[in-house]
Coordinates of C-alpha atoms in Angstrom, one line a residue:
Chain A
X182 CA 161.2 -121.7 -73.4
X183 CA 164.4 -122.7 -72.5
X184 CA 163.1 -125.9 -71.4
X185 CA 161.1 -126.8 -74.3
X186 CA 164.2 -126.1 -76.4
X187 CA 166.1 -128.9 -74.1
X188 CA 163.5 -131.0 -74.5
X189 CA 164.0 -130.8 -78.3
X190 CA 167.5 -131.1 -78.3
X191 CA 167.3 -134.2 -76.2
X192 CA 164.8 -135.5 -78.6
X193 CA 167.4 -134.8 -81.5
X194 CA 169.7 -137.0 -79.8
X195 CA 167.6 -140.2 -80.3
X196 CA 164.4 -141.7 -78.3
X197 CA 165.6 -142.5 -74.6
X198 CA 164.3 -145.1 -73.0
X199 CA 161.0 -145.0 -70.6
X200 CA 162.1 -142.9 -67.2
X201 CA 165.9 -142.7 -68.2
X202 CA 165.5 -139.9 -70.9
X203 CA 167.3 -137.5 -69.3
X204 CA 169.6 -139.9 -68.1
X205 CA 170.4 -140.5 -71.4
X206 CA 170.6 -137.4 -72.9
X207 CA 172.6 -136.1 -70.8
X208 CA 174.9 -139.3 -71.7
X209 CA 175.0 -137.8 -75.5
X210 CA 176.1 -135.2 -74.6
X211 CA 179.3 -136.9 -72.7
X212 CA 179.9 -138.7 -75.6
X213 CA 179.8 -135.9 -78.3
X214 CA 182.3 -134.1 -75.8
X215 CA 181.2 -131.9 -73.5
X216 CA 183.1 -128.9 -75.0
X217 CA 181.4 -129.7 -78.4
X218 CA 178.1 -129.9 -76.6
X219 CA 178.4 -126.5 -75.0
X220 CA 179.4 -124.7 -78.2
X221 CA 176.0 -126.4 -79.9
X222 CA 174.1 -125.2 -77.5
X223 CA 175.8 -121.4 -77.8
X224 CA 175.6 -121.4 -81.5
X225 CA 171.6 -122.6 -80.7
X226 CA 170.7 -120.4 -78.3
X227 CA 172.4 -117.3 -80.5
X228 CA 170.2 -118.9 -82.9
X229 CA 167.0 -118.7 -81.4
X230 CA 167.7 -115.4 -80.4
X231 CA 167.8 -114.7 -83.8
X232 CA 165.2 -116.2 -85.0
X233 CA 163.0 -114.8 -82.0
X234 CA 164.9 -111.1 -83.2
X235 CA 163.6 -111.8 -86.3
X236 CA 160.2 -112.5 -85.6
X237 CA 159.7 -109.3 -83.2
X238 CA 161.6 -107.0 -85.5
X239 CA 159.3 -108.5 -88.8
X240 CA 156.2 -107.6 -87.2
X241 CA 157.2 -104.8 -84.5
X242 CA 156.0 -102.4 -86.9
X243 CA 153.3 -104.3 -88.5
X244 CA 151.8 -104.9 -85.0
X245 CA 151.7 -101.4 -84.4
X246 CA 149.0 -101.3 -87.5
X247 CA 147.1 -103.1 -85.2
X248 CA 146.4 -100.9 -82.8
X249 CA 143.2 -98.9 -82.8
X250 CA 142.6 -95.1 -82.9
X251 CA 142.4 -91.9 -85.1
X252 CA 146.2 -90.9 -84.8
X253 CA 147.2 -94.9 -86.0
X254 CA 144.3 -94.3 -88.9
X255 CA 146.3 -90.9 -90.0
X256 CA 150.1 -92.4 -89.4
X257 CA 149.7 -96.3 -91.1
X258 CA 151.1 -95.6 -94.4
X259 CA 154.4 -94.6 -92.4
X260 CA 154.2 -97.5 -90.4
X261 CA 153.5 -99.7 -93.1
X262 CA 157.1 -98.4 -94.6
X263 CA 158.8 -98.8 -90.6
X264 CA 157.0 -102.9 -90.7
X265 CA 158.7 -103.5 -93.9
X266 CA 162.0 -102.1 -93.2
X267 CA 162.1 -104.0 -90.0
X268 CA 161.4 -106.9 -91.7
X269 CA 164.2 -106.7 -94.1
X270 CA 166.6 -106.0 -91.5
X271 CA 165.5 -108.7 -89.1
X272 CA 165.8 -111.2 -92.3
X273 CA 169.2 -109.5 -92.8
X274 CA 170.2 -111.2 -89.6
X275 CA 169.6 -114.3 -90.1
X276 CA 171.9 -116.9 -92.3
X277 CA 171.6 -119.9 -94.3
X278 CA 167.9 -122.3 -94.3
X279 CA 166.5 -120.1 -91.7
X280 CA 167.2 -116.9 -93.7
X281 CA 166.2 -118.4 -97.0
X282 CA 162.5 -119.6 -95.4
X283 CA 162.1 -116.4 -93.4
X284 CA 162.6 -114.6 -97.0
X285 CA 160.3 -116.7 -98.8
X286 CA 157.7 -116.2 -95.8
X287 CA 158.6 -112.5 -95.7
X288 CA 157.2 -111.9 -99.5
X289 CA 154.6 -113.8 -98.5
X290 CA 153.5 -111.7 -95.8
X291 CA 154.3 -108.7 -98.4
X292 CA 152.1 -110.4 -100.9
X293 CA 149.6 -110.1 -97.9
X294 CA 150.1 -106.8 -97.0
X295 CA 150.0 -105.9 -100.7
X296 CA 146.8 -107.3 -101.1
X297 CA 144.5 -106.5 -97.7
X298 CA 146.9 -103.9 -95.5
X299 CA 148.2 -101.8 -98.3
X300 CA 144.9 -101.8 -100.6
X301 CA 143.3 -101.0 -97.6
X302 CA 145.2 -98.1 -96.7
X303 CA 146.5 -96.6 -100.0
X304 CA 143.6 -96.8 -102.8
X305 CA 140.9 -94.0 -102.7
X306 CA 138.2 -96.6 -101.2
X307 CA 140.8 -97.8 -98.5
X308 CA 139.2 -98.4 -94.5
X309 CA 141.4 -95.7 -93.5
X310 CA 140.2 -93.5 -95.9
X311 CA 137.1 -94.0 -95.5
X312 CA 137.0 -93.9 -91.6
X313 CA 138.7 -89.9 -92.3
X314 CA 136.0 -89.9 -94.6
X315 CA 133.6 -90.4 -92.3
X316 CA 134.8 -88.5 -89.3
X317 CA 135.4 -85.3 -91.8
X318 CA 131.8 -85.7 -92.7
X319 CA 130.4 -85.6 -89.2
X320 CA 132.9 -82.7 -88.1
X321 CA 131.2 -81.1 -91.3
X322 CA 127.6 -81.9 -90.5
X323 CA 127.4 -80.4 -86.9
X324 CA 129.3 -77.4 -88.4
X325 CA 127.3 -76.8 -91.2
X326 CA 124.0 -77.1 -88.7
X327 CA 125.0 -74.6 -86.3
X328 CA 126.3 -72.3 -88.9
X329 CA 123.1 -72.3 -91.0
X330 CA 120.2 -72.9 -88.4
X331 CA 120.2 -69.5 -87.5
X332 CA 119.1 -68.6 -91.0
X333 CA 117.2 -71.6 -91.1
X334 CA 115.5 -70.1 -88.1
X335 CA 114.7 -66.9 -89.7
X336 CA 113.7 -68.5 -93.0
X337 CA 111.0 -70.8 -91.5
X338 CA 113.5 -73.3 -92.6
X339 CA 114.2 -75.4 -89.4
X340 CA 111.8 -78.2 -90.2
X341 CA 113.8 -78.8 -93.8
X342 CA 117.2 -78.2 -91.3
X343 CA 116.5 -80.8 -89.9
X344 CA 115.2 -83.2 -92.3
X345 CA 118.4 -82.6 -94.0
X346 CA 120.0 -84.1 -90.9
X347 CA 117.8 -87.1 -90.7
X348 CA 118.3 -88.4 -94.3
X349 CA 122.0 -88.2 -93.6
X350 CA 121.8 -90.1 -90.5
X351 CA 119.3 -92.6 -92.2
X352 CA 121.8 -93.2 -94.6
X353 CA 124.3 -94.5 -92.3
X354 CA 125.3 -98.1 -91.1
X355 CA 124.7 -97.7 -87.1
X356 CA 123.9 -100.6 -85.3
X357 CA 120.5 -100.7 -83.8
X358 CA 121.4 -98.6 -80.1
X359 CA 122.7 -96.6 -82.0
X360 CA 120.0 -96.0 -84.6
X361 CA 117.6 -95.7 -81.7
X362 CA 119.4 -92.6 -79.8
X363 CA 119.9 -91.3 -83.2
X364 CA 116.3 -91.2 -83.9
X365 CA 115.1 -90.1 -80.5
X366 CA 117.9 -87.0 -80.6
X367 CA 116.1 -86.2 -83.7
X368 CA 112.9 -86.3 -82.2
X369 CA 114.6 -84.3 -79.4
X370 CA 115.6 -81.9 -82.1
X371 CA 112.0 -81.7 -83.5
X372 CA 110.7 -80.3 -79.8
X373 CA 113.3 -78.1 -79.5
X374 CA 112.6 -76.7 -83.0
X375 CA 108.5 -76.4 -82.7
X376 CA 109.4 -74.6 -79.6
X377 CA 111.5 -72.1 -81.1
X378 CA 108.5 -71.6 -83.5
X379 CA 105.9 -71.3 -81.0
X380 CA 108.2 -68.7 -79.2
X381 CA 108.7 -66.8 -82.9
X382 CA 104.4 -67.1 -83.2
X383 CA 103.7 -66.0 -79.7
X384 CA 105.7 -63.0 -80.3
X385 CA 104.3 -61.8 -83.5
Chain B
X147 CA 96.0 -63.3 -71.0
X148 CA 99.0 -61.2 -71.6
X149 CA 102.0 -62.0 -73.7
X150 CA 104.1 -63.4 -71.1
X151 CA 101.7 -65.5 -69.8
X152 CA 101.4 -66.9 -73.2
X153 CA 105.2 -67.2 -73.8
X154 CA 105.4 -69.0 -69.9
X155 CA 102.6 -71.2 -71.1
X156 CA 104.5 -72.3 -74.6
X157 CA 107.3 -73.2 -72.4
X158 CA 105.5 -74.7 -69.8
X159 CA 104.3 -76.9 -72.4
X160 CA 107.0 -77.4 -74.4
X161 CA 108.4 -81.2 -74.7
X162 CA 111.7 -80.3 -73.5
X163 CA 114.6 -80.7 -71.0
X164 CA 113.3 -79.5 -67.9
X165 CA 116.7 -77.8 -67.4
X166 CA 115.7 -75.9 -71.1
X167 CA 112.8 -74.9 -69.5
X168 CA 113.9 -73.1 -66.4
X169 CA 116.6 -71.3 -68.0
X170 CA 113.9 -69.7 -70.5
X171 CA 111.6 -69.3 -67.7
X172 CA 114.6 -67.7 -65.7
X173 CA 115.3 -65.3 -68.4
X174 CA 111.3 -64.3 -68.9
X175 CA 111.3 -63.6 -65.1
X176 CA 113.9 -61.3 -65.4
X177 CA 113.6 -59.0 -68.8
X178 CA 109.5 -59.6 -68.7
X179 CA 108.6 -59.6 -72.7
X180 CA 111.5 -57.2 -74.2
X181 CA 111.8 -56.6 -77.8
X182 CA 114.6 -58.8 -78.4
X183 CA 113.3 -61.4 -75.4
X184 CA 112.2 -64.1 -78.2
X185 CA 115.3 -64.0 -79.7
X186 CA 117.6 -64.2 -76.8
X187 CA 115.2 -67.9 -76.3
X188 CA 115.9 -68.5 -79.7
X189 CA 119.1 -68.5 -79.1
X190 CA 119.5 -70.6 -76.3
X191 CA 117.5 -72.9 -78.1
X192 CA 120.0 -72.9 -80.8
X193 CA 122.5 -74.1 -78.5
X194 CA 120.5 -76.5 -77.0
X195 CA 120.3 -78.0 -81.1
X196 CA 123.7 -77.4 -82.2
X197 CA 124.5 -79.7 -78.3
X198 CA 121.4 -82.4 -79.9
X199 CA 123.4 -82.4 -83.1
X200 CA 126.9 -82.3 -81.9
X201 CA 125.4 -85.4 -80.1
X202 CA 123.8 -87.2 -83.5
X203 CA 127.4 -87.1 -85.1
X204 CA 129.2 -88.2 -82.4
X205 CA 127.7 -91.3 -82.9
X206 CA 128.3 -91.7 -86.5
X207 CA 131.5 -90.9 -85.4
X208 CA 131.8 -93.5 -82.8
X209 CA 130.6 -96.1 -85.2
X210 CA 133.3 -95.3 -87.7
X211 CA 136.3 -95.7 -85.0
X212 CA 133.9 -99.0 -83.7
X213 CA 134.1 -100.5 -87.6
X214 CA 137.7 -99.2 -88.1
X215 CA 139.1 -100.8 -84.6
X216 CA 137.5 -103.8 -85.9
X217 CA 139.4 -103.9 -89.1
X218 CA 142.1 -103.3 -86.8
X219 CA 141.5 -105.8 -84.7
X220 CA 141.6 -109.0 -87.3
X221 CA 144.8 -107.2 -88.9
X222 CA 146.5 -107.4 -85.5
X223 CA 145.4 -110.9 -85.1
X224 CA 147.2 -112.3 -88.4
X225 CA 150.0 -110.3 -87.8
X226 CA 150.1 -112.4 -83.9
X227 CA 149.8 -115.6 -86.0
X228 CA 152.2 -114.5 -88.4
X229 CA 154.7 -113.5 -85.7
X230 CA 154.2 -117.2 -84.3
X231 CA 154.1 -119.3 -87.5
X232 CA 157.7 -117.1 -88.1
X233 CA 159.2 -117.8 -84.3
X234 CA 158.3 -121.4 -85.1
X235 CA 159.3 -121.9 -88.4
X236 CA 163.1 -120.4 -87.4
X237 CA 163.3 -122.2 -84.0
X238 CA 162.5 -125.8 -86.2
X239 CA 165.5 -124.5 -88.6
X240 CA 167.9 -123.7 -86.4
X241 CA 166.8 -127.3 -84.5
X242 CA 167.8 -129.0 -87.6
X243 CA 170.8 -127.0 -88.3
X244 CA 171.9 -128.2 -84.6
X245 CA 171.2 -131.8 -84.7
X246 CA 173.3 -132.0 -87.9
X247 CA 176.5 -130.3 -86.6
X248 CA 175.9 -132.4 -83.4
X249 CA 175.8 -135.2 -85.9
X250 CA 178.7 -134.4 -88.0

């Protein structure tokens, strides 16, 4: 990094001729002083710094959206607030040009945000919500089954348990290995179930 | 043929886990044909659903945090290229801001 930063600066100082460029920019640098040279290159590395402060403190919390899993589903409207804080502040340190661009940029990225991340997260059809959504539902499901089959079982009502079951599962996006060990658990299901039946007839 | 014949036959036949099978089989061996017997298989057959079941919405499940890590995914991606354009963007500026003090 440092390197390509050099690189630049030499290039600043003018086209150097083929095989001599360093030669040459390190003669610049004579001639603008050598004192003056160092406290250039101070001011531009403090710069960069900045600048690379910035650029991890903007997105240090928006990154974190990015990670995957149920807790980060349940804590990204709080780390949407952290993201844009640490944005603000990281503009905060910046001055002049480079603080007037990254501000520009920064609503920009708000704008963004706004518009995907935070519709996505806050309205009632949000990805978020709807992945709770869909998680609650299944919890619910294979509650509501074990809870009620026993009844079911006693009622003659396993077969209509069970169909239950299948039309929510058919009304699901699963991708195709999925849809195929869905349906052969059901089937699964359907054995244990005539078994249970079987047992209840044989013992009448 | 007597009744627990006919129960060891049902389960004999039945199109289920093996494992399912011996433990109903294990618990006809021991009690014979009780009056409760048939309910007590019941009721390990009711396990063996609620397991089936538990299984059916764990993958609905799965799939949610599958589409959700996706979404995920392409959010963390233009946040990356976001985090680059802005590194870049401020590294050019302060370039600029050099070459005309160097200037000056």
């Amino acid at each position: 990094m440092l390197q390509k930063r050099d690189n630049k600066i030499e290039k600043a100082f003018g086209a150097a001729p083929e095989g001599a460029k360093e030669t040459e920019a390190k003669k610049s640098y004579r001639e603008l002083g050598r004192e003056r040279a160092e406290r250039v290159k101070e001011k531009t590395k403090a710069a960069l710094e900045r600048s690379r402060g910035l650029g991890e403190r903007a997105v240090g919390g928006l990154k974190r959206i990015g990670k995957t899993g149920v807790e980060y589903a349940f804590a990204v409207p709080e780390l949407l607030k952290d993201a844009g804080k640490a944005g603000i502040e990281g503009i905060k340190g910046l001055g002049g040009r480079a603080k007037d661009w990254a501000e520009k940029k920064y609503i920009g990225m708000r704008g963004w945000l706004l518009e995907n991340a935070a519709t996505l997260y806050f309205s009632n059809e949000t990805m978020a919500n709807v992945f709770r959504d869909k998680i609650k539902e299944a919890v619910e499901i294979s509650k509501d089954y074990v809870d009620q089959r026993r009844e079911a079982r006693r009622t003659g009502k396993l077969s209509e348990q069970r169909q239950k079951l299948e039309i929510w599962t058919g009304k699901q996006t699963l991708t195709p290995e999925r849809q195929n060990a869905v349906k052969s658990k059901i089937l699964y299901l359907n054995n244990v179930d005539k078994a249970s039946n079987q047992l209840k007839t044989a013992a009448a | 043929m007597d009744k627990k014949q006919q129960i060891s036959k049902i389960i004999e036949k039945a199109d289920i886990t093996e494992e399912t099978k011996n433990e109903l089989l294990a618990l006809l061996e021991k009690e014979g044909v009780q009056p409760d017997t048939i309910e007590k298989m019941q009721l390990i057959l009711d396990d063996k659903a609620a397991d089936i079941v538990q299984e059916i919405t764990d993958i609905v499940a799965e799939q949610a945090i599958d589409d959700f890590n996706q979404e995920m995914d392409g959010l963390e991606k233009d946040v990356d290229a976001f985090e680059d354009e802005l590194n870049q963007k401020a590294d050019e500026i302060d370039l600029e801001e050099t070459r005309k003090a160097i200037q000056e």
